[in-house]
mmCIF file of C-alpha atoms and ligand atoms in Angstrom:
data_model
loop_
_atom_site.group_PDB
_atom_site.id
_atom_site.type_symbol
_atom_site.label_atom_id
_atom_site.label_comp_id
_atom_site.label_asym_id
_atom_site.label_seq_id
_atom_site.Cartn_x
_atom_site.Cartn_y
_atom_site.Cartn_z
ATOM 1 C CA MET A 243 18.109 -4.728 15.130
ATOM 2 C CA ASP A 244 18.368 -8.488 14.435
ATOM 3 C CA ARG A 245 17.329 -8.650 10.852
ATOM 4 C CA THR A 246 17.595 -12.444 10.723
ATOM 5 C CA ASP A 247 14.224 -12.776 12.500
ATOM 6 C CA PRO A 248 12.189 -9.793 11.580
ATOM 7 C CA HIS A 249 9.009 -11.221 12.958
ATOM 8 C CA HIS A 250 10.371 -11.391 16.578
ATOM 9 C CA ARG A 251 8.549 -8.150 17.567
ATOM 10 C CA HIS A 252 5.142 -9.176 16.449
ATOM 11 C CA ARG A 253 4.495 -12.847 16.395
ATOM 12 C CA PRO A 254 1.848 -13.644 15.128
ATOM 13 C CA ALA A 255 1.439 -10.724 12.845
ATOM 14 C CA ARG A 256 -1.901 -9.302 11.660
ATOM 15 C CA GLY A 257 -1.336 -8.282 8.092
ATOM 16 C CA ARG A 258 -3.371 -6.813 5.351
ATOM 17 C CA LEU A 259 -3.816 -6.649 1.587
ATOM 18 C CA ALA A 260 -5.107 -3.263 0.523
ATOM 19 C CA PRO A 261 -5.751 -3.180 -3.245
ATOM 20 C CA SER A 262 -7.096 -0.070 -4.944
ATOM 21 C CA PRO A 263 -9.742 -1.103 -7.520
ATOM 22 C CA THR A 264 -8.512 1.254 -10.219
ATOM 23 C CA GLY A 265 -7.905 -1.365 -12.878
ATOM 24 C CA GLY A 266 -6.913 -4.988 -12.932
ATOM 25 C CA LEU A 267 -4.154 -6.146 -10.585
ATOM 26 C CA HIS A 268 -0.939 -6.956 -12.312
ATOM 27 C CA LEU A 269 2.181 -9.100 -11.798
ATOM 28 C CA GLY A 270 3.693 -6.347 -9.593
ATOM 29 C CA HIS A 271 0.733 -6.506 -7.232
ATOM 30 C CA ALA A 272 0.774 -10.237 -7.250
ATOM 31 C CA ARG A 273 4.464 -10.226 -6.154
ATOM 32 C CA THR A 274 3.988 -7.683 -3.413
ATOM 33 C CA PHE A 275 0.758 -9.364 -2.107
ATOM 34 C CA LEU A 276 2.571 -12.733 -2.057
ATOM 35 C CA ALA A 277 5.232 -11.284 0.127
ATOM 36 C CA ALA A 278 2.663 -9.582 2.459
ATOM 37 C CA TRP A 279 0.628 -12.811 2.638
ATOM 38 C CA LEU A 280 3.707 -14.918 3.393
ATOM 39 C CA ALA A 281 5.030 -12.532 5.986
ATOM 40 C CA ALA A 282 1.754 -12.837 7.906
ATOM 41 C CA ARG A 283 1.300 -16.574 7.431
ATOM 42 C CA ALA A 284 4.943 -17.335 8.241
ATOM 43 C CA SER A 285 4.416 -15.594 11.531
ATOM 44 C CA GLY A 286 1.491 -17.720 12.251
ATOM 45 C CA GLY A 287 -0.700 -14.644 11.913
ATOM 46 C CA SER A 288 -3.855 -13.499 10.088
ATOM 47 C CA LEU A 289 -4.688 -11.407 7.142
ATOM 48 C CA LEU A 290 -7.484 -9.163 6.081
ATOM 49 C CA ILE A 291 -8.415 -7.587 2.725
ATOM 50 C CA ARG A 292 -9.483 -3.992 2.476
ATOM 51 C CA ILE A 293 -10.621 -2.469 -0.689
ATOM 52 C CA GLU A 294 -9.220 1.198 -1.014
ATOM 53 C CA ASP A 295 -11.805 2.836 -3.210
ATOM 54 C CA LEU A 296 -11.813 6.448 -1.899
ATOM 55 C CA ASP A 297 -10.762 7.921 -5.192
ATOM 56 C CA ALA A 298 -14.153 7.797 -7.001
ATOM 57 C CA SER A 299 -12.556 9.223 -10.117
ATOM 58 C CA ARG A 300 -10.179 6.315 -10.458
ATOM 59 C CA THR A 301 -12.337 3.485 -9.025
ATOM 60 C CA ARG A 302 -13.947 1.072 -11.434
ATOM 61 C CA GLY A 303 -16.926 -0.940 -10.048
ATOM 62 C CA GLU A 304 -16.031 -4.185 -11.666
ATOM 63 C CA ALA A 305 -12.483 -3.903 -10.336
ATOM 64 C CA LYS A 306 -13.639 -4.300 -6.744
ATOM 65 C CA ALA A 307 -14.787 -7.857 -7.321
ATOM 66 C CA GLY A 308 -11.937 -8.369 -9.742
ATOM 67 C CA CYS A 309 -9.332 -7.792 -7.015
ATOM 68 C CA LEU A 310 -10.767 -10.623 -4.892
ATOM 69 C CA ILE A 311 -11.058 -13.020 -7.928
ATOM 70 C CA ASP A 312 -7.457 -12.250 -8.938
ATOM 71 C CA LEU A 313 -6.171 -12.880 -5.392
ATOM 72 C CA SER A 314 -8.131 -16.069 -4.966
ATOM 73 C CA TRP A 315 -6.862 -17.300 -8.312
ATOM 74 C CA LEU A 316 -3.304 -16.848 -7.000
ATOM 75 C CA GLY A 317 -4.208 -19.094 -4.194
ATOM 76 C CA LEU A 318 -4.069 -16.393 -1.504
ATOM 77 C CA ASP A 319 -6.627 -16.450 1.188
ATOM 78 C CA TRP A 320 -7.766 -14.108 3.991
ATOM 79 C CA ASP A 321 -9.530 -14.336 7.305
ATOM 80 C CA GLU A 322 -11.553 -11.181 7.005
ATOM 81 C CA GLY A 323 -12.617 -9.157 3.974
ATOM 82 C CA PRO A 324 -15.450 -7.678 2.044
ATOM 83 C CA ASP A 325 -16.655 -11.091 0.828
ATOM 84 C CA ILE A 326 -16.557 -12.960 4.121
ATOM 85 C CA GLY A 327 -17.012 -10.078 6.660
ATOM 86 C CA GLY A 328 -15.400 -10.045 10.109
ATOM 87 C CA PRO A 329 -15.247 -8.088 13.274
ATOM 88 C CA SER A 330 -13.836 -4.909 11.639
ATOM 89 C CA ALA A 331 -16.477 -4.748 8.852
ATOM 90 C CA PRO A 332 -16.972 -2.999 6.554
ATOM 91 C CA TYR A 333 -13.846 -3.746 4.670
ATOM 92 C CA VAL A 334 -14.453 -1.271 1.839
ATOM 93 C CA GLN A 335 -13.189 2.266 2.394
ATOM 94 C CA SER A 336 -16.153 3.971 0.729
ATOM 95 C CA GLU A 337 -18.348 2.473 3.430
ATOM 96 C CA ARG A 338 -16.350 3.776 6.304
ATOM 97 C CA LEU A 339 -16.652 7.509 5.814
ATOM 98 C CA ALA A 340 -18.243 8.211 9.270
ATOM 99 C CA THR A 341 -15.173 6.660 10.917
ATOM 100 C CA TYR A 342 -12.849 9.045 8.904
ATOM 101 C CA ALA A 343 -15.065 11.998 9.744
ATOM 102 C CA ASP A 344 -14.765 11.250 13.431
ATOM 103 C CA ALA A 345 -11.021 10.906 13.129
ATOM 104 C CA LEU A 346 -10.791 14.299 11.356
ATOM 105 C CA GLU A 347 -12.726 15.962 14.159
ATOM 106 C CA ARG A 348 -10.127 14.670 16.671
ATOM 107 C CA LEU A 349 -7.329 16.141 14.526
ATOM 108 C CA LYS A 350 -9.109 19.522 14.462
ATOM 109 C CA GLU A 351 -9.703 19.501 18.229
ATOM 110 C CA ARG A 352 -5.935 18.983 18.675
ATOM 111 C CA GLU A 353 -4.974 21.684 16.119
ATOM 112 C CA CYS A 354 -3.071 19.076 14.151
ATOM 113 C CA VAL A 355 -4.712 20.355 10.971
ATOM 114 C CA TYR A 356 -5.597 23.618 9.399
ATOM 115 C CA PRO A 357 -7.764 24.622 6.416
ATOM 116 C CA CYS A 358 -5.805 25.243 3.274
ATOM 117 C CA THR A 359 -7.296 27.118 0.316
ATOM 118 C CA CYS A 360 -4.352 26.709 -2.010
ATOM 119 C CA THR A 361 -5.560 25.196 -5.311
ATOM 120 C CA ARG A 362 -2.949 22.645 -6.191
ATOM 121 C CA ALA A 363 -3.044 19.422 -8.040
ATOM 122 C CA ASP A 364 -2.081 17.437 -5.006
ATOM 123 C CA ILE A 365 -5.293 18.539 -3.317
ATOM 124 C CA ALA A 366 -7.242 16.804 -6.108
ATOM 125 C CA ARG A 367 -4.993 13.723 -5.934
ATOM 126 C CA ALA A 368 -4.997 13.174 -2.165
ATOM 127 C CA ALA A 369 -7.563 10.421 -2.222
ATOM 128 C CA SER A 370 -5.059 8.037 -3.925
ATOM 129 C CA ALA A 371 -1.935 6.580 -2.384
ATOM 130 C CA PRO A 372 0.972 8.708 -3.556
ATOM 131 C CA HIS A 373 3.288 6.504 -5.624
ATOM 132 C CA LEU A 374 6.696 7.745 -6.594
ATOM 133 C CA GLU A 375 5.793 9.939 -9.517
ATOM 134 C CA ASP A 376 2.994 11.626 -7.366
ATOM 135 C CA GLU A 377 5.211 13.193 -4.788
ATOM 136 C CA GLY A 378 5.230 16.895 -5.391
ATOM 137 C CA PRO A 379 7.303 19.799 -4.072
ATOM 138 C CA VAL A 380 7.370 20.973 -0.394
ATOM 139 C CA TYR A 381 4.120 22.745 0.526
ATOM 140 C CA PRO A 382 5.244 26.283 1.346
ATOM 141 C CA GLY A 383 2.993 26.751 4.312
ATOM 142 C CA THR A 384 0.936 29.522 2.872
ATOM 143 C CA CYS A 385 -2.160 28.701 5.040
ATOM 144 C CA ALA A 386 -0.289 27.335 8.054
ATOM 145 C CA SER A 387 -1.068 30.314 10.244
ATOM 146 C CA ARG A 388 -4.718 29.339 10.246
ATOM 147 C CA SER A 389 -6.375 27.496 13.101
ATOM 148 C CA ALA A 390 -8.883 24.747 12.648
ATOM 149 C CA ALA A 391 -11.747 27.107 13.682
ATOM 150 C CA ASP A 392 -10.866 29.488 10.751
ATOM 151 C CA ALA A 393 -12.586 27.020 8.437
ATOM 152 C CA GLU A 394 -15.924 28.506 9.483
ATOM 153 C CA SER A 395 -15.064 31.912 8.112
ATOM 154 C CA LEU A 396 -14.183 30.482 4.668
ATOM 155 C CA GLY A 397 -17.904 30.080 3.809
ATOM 156 C CA ASP A 398 -18.409 28.215 0.587
ATOM 157 C CA ARG A 399 -14.783 28.492 -0.462
ATOM 158 C CA PRO A 400 -13.353 24.873 -1.066
ATOM 159 C CA PHE A 401 -10.382 23.985 0.985
ATOM 160 C CA ALA A 402 -8.323 21.046 2.193
ATOM 161 C CA TRP A 403 -7.312 19.936 5.704
ATOM 162 C CA ARG A 404 -3.556 19.881 5.998
ATOM 163 C CA PHE A 405 -1.655 18.143 8.730
ATOM 164 C CA ARG A 406 1.210 20.113 10.312
ATOM 165 C CA VAL A 407 4.493 18.212 10.081
ATOM 166 C CA PRO A 408 7.400 18.807 12.471
ATOM 167 C CA ALA A 409 10.784 20.100 11.170
ATOM 168 C CA GLU A 410 12.614 16.890 12.167
ATOM 169 C CA PRO A 411 13.181 13.408 10.767
ATOM 170 C CA ILE A 412 10.654 10.780 11.558
ATOM 171 C CA GLY A 413 12.293 7.348 11.795
ATOM 172 C CA TRP A 414 11.166 3.725 11.836
ATOM 173 C CA ASP A 415 12.889 0.403 11.682
ATOM 174 C CA ASP A 416 11.702 -1.001 8.311
ATOM 175 C CA LEU A 417 11.205 -4.740 8.276
ATOM 176 C CA VAL A 418 12.762 -4.927 4.907
ATOM 177 C CA ILE A 419 14.896 -1.785 4.302
ATOM 178 C CA GLY A 420 16.218 -1.468 7.834
ATOM 179 C CA PRO A 421 16.365 1.770 9.843
ATOM 180 C CA THR A 422 14.885 4.595 7.699
ATOM 181 C CA SER A 423 14.061 8.222 8.439
ATOM 182 C CA ILE A 424 12.474 10.989 6.368
ATOM 183 C CA ASP A 425 12.127 14.733 7.280
ATOM 184 C CA LEU A 426 8.762 15.625 5.856
ATOM 185 C CA SER A 427 9.467 19.346 6.266
ATOM 186 C CA ARG A 428 11.901 18.767 3.350
ATOM 187 C CA ALA A 429 9.717 16.182 1.526
ATOM 188 C CA GLY A 430 6.216 17.357 0.741
ATOM 189 C CA GLY A 431 5.715 19.441 3.842
ATOM 190 C CA ASP A 432 2.305 19.693 5.444
ATOM 191 C CA PHE A 433 0.118 17.055 3.874
ATOM 192 C CA ILE A 434 -3.575 16.789 3.051
ATOM 193 C CA VAL A 435 -5.887 14.531 5.105
ATOM 194 C CA ALA A 436 -9.192 15.550 3.692
ATOM 195 C CA ARG A 437 -10.985 18.013 1.411
ATOM 196 C CA SER A 438 -13.835 20.215 2.697
ATOM 197 C CA SER A 439 -16.189 18.659 0.060
ATOM 198 C CA GLY A 440 -14.783 15.181 0.500
ATOM 199 C CA PRO A 441 -13.110 12.813 -0.166
ATOM 200 C CA PHE A 442 -10.842 11.881 2.769
ATOM 201 C CA ALA A 443 -7.188 11.440 1.824
ATOM 202 C CA TYR A 444 -5.588 8.006 1.595
ATOM 203 C CA GLN A 445 -3.146 9.030 4.338
ATOM 204 C CA LEU A 446 -5.980 9.513 6.908
ATOM 205 C CA ALA A 447 -8.090 6.559 5.834
ATOM 206 C CA VAL A 448 -5.269 4.061 5.834
ATOM 207 C CA VAL A 449 -4.233 5.000 9.412
ATOM 208 C CA VAL A 450 -7.742 4.982 10.766
ATOM 209 C CA ASP A 451 -8.418 1.622 9.142
ATOM 210 C CA ASP A 452 -5.125 -0.008 10.078
ATOM 211 C CA ALA A 453 -5.697 0.981 13.672
ATOM 212 C CA ALA A 454 -9.405 0.017 13.796
ATOM 213 C CA MET A 455 -8.675 -3.322 12.130
ATOM 214 C CA GLY A 456 -5.823 -4.091 14.470
ATOM 215 C CA VAL A 457 -3.144 -4.344 11.788
ATOM 216 C CA THR A 458 0.271 -5.012 13.202
ATOM 217 C CA GLN A 459 2.275 -5.498 10.041
ATOM 218 C CA VAL A 460 2.233 -3.590 6.699
ATOM 219 C CA ILE A 461 4.061 -4.995 3.830
ATOM 220 C CA ARG A 462 3.797 -2.914 0.657
ATOM 221 C CA GLY A 463 5.697 -1.607 -2.311
ATOM 222 C CA ASP A 464 8.677 0.668 -1.679
ATOM 223 C CA ASP A 465 7.051 3.441 -3.824
ATOM 224 C CA LEU A 466 5.013 4.006 -0.624
ATOM 225 C CA VAL A 467 8.071 4.584 1.720
ATOM 226 C CA ALA A 468 7.357 8.403 1.758
ATOM 227 C CA SER A 469 3.882 7.713 3.040
ATOM 228 C CA THR A 470 5.122 5.994 6.125
ATOM 229 C CA PRO A 471 6.331 9.023 8.099
ATOM 230 C CA ARG A 472 3.020 10.636 7.378
ATOM 231 C CA GLN A 473 1.167 7.694 8.748
ATOM 232 C CA ILE A 474 3.429 7.454 11.822
ATOM 233 C CA LEU A 475 2.566 11.122 12.586
ATOM 234 C CA LEU A 476 -1.146 10.329 12.298
ATOM 235 C CA PHE A 477 -0.882 7.266 14.533
ATOM 236 C CA GLU A 478 0.922 9.495 17.102
ATOM 237 C CA ALA A 479 -1.714 12.217 16.772
ATOM 238 C CA PHE A 480 -4.414 9.726 17.536
ATOM 239 C CA GLY A 481 -2.408 8.223 20.333
ATOM 240 C CA LEU A 482 -2.673 4.822 18.651
ATOM 241 C CA PRO A 483 0.129 2.106 18.380
ATOM 242 C CA ARG A 484 1.506 1.876 14.915
ATOM 243 C CA PRO A 485 2.064 -1.215 12.922
ATOM 244 C CA GLU A 486 5.476 -2.353 11.703
ATOM 245 C CA PHE A 487 6.225 -1.319 8.174
ATOM 246 C CA GLY A 488 8.111 -3.233 5.590
ATOM 247 C CA HIS A 489 8.666 -1.915 2.067
ATOM 248 C CA VAL A 490 9.477 -4.420 -0.689
ATOM 249 C CA PRO A 491 11.282 -3.544 -4.025
ATOM 250 C CA LEU A 492 9.039 -3.052 -7.118
ATOM 251 C CA VAL A 493 8.846 -4.820 -10.478
ATOM 252 C CA PHE A 494 10.068 -3.158 -13.619
ATOM 253 C CA GLY A 495 9.336 -3.940 -17.219
ATOM 254 C CA ALA A 496 12.099 -4.669 -19.790
ATOM 255 C CA ASP A 497 12.108 -0.945 -20.601
ATOM 256 C CA GLY A 498 13.195 -0.087 -17.049
ATOM 257 C CA ARG A 499 9.935 1.410 -16.075
ATOM 258 C CA ARG A 500 7.661 0.445 -13.234
ATOM 259 C CA LEU A 501 4.964 -2.009 -14.228
ATOM 260 C CA ALA A 502 1.637 -0.131 -14.745
ATOM 261 C CA LYS A 503 -1.862 -1.196 -14.814
ATOM 262 C CA ARG A 504 -2.493 -0.010 -18.354
ATOM 263 C CA ASP A 505 -0.297 -2.712 -19.820
ATOM 264 C CA GLY A 506 -2.916 -5.455 -20.407
ATOM 265 C CA SER A 507 -0.301 -8.221 -20.892
ATOM 266 C CA ILE A 508 0.671 -8.172 -17.326
ATOM 267 C CA LYS A 509 -2.790 -8.117 -15.781
ATOM 268 C CA LEU A 510 -3.673 -11.102 -13.726
ATOM 269 C CA GLY A 511 -7.094 -11.216 -15.451
ATOM 270 C CA THR A 512 -5.398 -11.488 -18.838
ATOM 271 C CA LEU A 513 -3.027 -14.211 -17.630
ATOM 272 C CA ARG A 514 -5.906 -16.116 -16.048
ATOM 273 C CA GLU A 515 -7.980 -15.971 -19.186
ATOM 274 C CA SER A 516 -4.959 -17.107 -21.316
ATOM 275 C CA GLY A 517 -5.107 -20.474 -19.279
ATOM 276 C CA LEU A 518 -1.912 -19.888 -17.282
ATOM 277 C CA ASP A 519 -1.603 -22.208 -14.301
ATOM 278 C CA PRO A 520 -1.576 -19.980 -11.246
ATOM 279 C CA ARG A 521 0.731 -22.559 -9.622
ATOM 280 C CA ARG A 522 3.337 -21.754 -12.225
ATOM 281 C CA LEU A 523 2.923 -18.084 -11.603
ATOM 282 C CA ILE A 524 3.424 -18.485 -7.796
ATOM 283 C CA GLY A 525 6.518 -20.571 -8.498
ATOM 284 C CA TRP A 526 7.844 -17.913 -10.797
ATOM 285 C CA LEU A 527 7.184 -15.183 -8.212
ATOM 286 C CA ALA A 528 8.830 -17.260 -5.479
ATOM 287 C CA LYS A 529 11.834 -17.613 -7.613
ATOM 288 C CA SER A 530 11.882 -13.804 -8.308
ATOM 289 C CA TRP A 531 11.987 -13.321 -4.499
ATOM 290 C CA GLY A 532 15.070 -15.567 -4.243
ATOM 291 C CA LEU A 533 13.088 -18.232 -2.461
ATOM 292 C CA ALA A 534 14.057 -20.897 -5.090
ATOM 293 C CA GLU A 535 16.495 -21.407 -7.907
ATOM 294 C CA GLU A 536 13.954 -22.741 -10.332
ATOM 295 C CA VAL A 537 10.237 -22.203 -11.157
ATOM 296 C CA ILE A 538 8.497 -24.835 -9.069
ATOM 297 C CA PRO A 539 4.772 -24.898 -9.664
ATOM 298 C CA SER A 540 3.356 -24.398 -6.186
ATOM 299 C CA THR A 541 0.775 -22.737 -3.922
ATOM 300 C CA PRO A 542 1.503 -19.809 -1.701
ATOM 301 C CA GLY A 543 1.139 -22.145 1.265
ATOM 302 C CA ASP A 544 4.044 -24.266 -0.052
ATOM 303 C CA TRP A 545 6.447 -21.356 0.682
ATOM 304 C CA VAL A 546 5.259 -20.483 4.249
ATOM 305 C CA SER A 547 7.829 -22.735 6.078
ATOM 306 C CA ARG A 548 10.668 -21.454 3.854
ATOM 307 C CA PHE A 549 9.832 -17.777 4.042
ATOM 308 C CA SER A 550 11.302 -14.916 6.043
ATOM 309 C CA LEU A 551 11.353 -11.187 5.155
ATOM 310 C CA ALA A 552 15.112 -11.354 5.676
ATOM 311 C CA ARG A 553 15.481 -13.855 2.866
ATOM 312 C CA LEU A 554 13.744 -11.717 0.296
ATOM 313 C CA SER A 555 15.763 -10.297 -2.572
ATOM 314 C CA ARG A 556 16.300 -6.539 -1.875
ATOM 315 C CA GLU A 557 16.755 -5.672 -5.576
ATOM 316 C CA PRO A 558 14.048 -4.225 -7.813
ATOM 317 C CA TRP A 559 13.130 -7.075 -10.160
ATOM 318 C CA THR A 560 13.040 -6.673 -13.990
ATOM 319 C CA VAL A 561 10.820 -8.929 -16.028
ATOM 320 C CA SER A 562 13.342 -9.767 -18.708
ATOM 321 C CA ALA A 563 12.498 -11.586 -21.940
ATOM 322 C CA GLU A 564 13.987 -14.795 -20.392
ATOM 323 C CA ALA A 565 11.819 -14.376 -17.239
ATOM 324 C CA TRP A 566 8.753 -13.801 -19.284
ATOM 325 C CA GLN A 567 9.355 -16.928 -21.277
ATOM 326 C CA GLU A 568 10.059 -18.889 -18.173
ATOM 327 C CA LEU A 569 6.474 -17.961 -17.006
ATOM 328 C CA LEU A 570 4.641 -18.493 -20.310
ATOM 329 C CA GLY A 571 6.806 -20.967 -22.108
ATOM 330 C CA PRO A 572 8.737 -20.722 -25.382
ATOM 331 C CA GLY A 573 7.276 -19.076 -28.392
ATOM 332 C CA VAL A 574 5.864 -16.052 -26.534
ATOM 333 C CA ILE A 575 6.901 -12.844 -28.019
ATOM 334 C CA GLY A 576 8.563 -10.281 -25.780
ATOM 335 C CA PRO A 577 8.311 -9.354 -22.156
ATOM 336 C CA PRO A 578 5.878 -6.789 -20.966
ATOM 337 C CA GLN A 579 6.778 -3.246 -21.818
ATOM 338 C CA ALA A 580 5.586 -1.236 -18.846
ATOM 339 C CA GLY A 581 4.755 2.439 -19.039
HETATM 340 N N1 LIG B 670 -4.270 0.976 -1.825
HETATM 341 C C1 LIG B 670 -2.952 1.437 -1.855
HETATM 342 C C2 LIG B 670 -2.436 1.212 -3.368
HETATM 343 O O1 LIG B 670 -2.951 0.323 -3.984
HETATM 344 C C3 LIG B 670 -1.989 0.684 -1.016
HETATM 345 C C4 LIG B 670 -1.881 1.419 0.284
HETATM 346 C C5 LIG B 670 -1.031 0.661 1.326
HETATM 347 O O2 LIG B 670 -0.683 -0.399 1.161
HETATM 348 O O3 LIG B 670 -0.887 1.275 2.328
HETATM 349 O O4 LIG B 670 -1.594 1.950 -3.715
#
């Protein structure tokens, strides 16, 4: 693969920003969304915003509007989304349940899924995208001998629909990491796409939506790498073309841990209210991506002509005390302690 021009396969790209409204967006989201936005815009393409709010237990109502406010404040824009509509509306997952139900029916007809009555924590967690710490052990296949029709004999017993994974590696040419392959039969095993009592799982919803919305390029954090083979299997099961995937490195706090939403100091809302100039933040993020040597106050659009995925720094980025001061100015005590 020619990594010097990663856009050559899809030009212009149709990208998406898919925030989960589970708390305010933070610096790590801003950095990833800036890369996703630039990747689409630098290809001459378009972007949509989709709110991923299937996990009702974690979704906070005010955070839905907050995501859009945070992203606008950064200077990012979009061509379709919950606030402006578009041909693939609605752009909020909780309003798309009928589409997911149809998709699940197709998986049942094709015997791609079986009803699983194992009570495991991952069944409860399936509505959210599984970030690194959420990946559990391999499902042992306890219920795999069931067919889809066996669900009828389960009566009121709650169950989950599990997708059968093949015992072979699933590969893709990652736009950022390069050729990658994961054997799901050794990493998680058969995975959940829905629960009998709802909700639908992130893996099912994200594939149905990316296909329905015509997304051709998915740029997201590398904690979601293990979701990609699952999503590729679902695209194949539906007979739909898959987007290209690129996974960018995450941001870590000075304590070496991934930035987390619960640390208020790194939330975009907190930074906005503190009076921080978003142009300074964009310049700081651009520098963190290796796009500049210095913090140059700027808008996302200022970086479009200089951007390519191949130029992005491949290293996880740590917000050191110096970096934090570079953003906020001297006299600020300490970098964010993530956790
Ligand atoms: N909504 C997911 C999250 O915030 C992102 C999913 C994706 O980009 O595929 O973790």
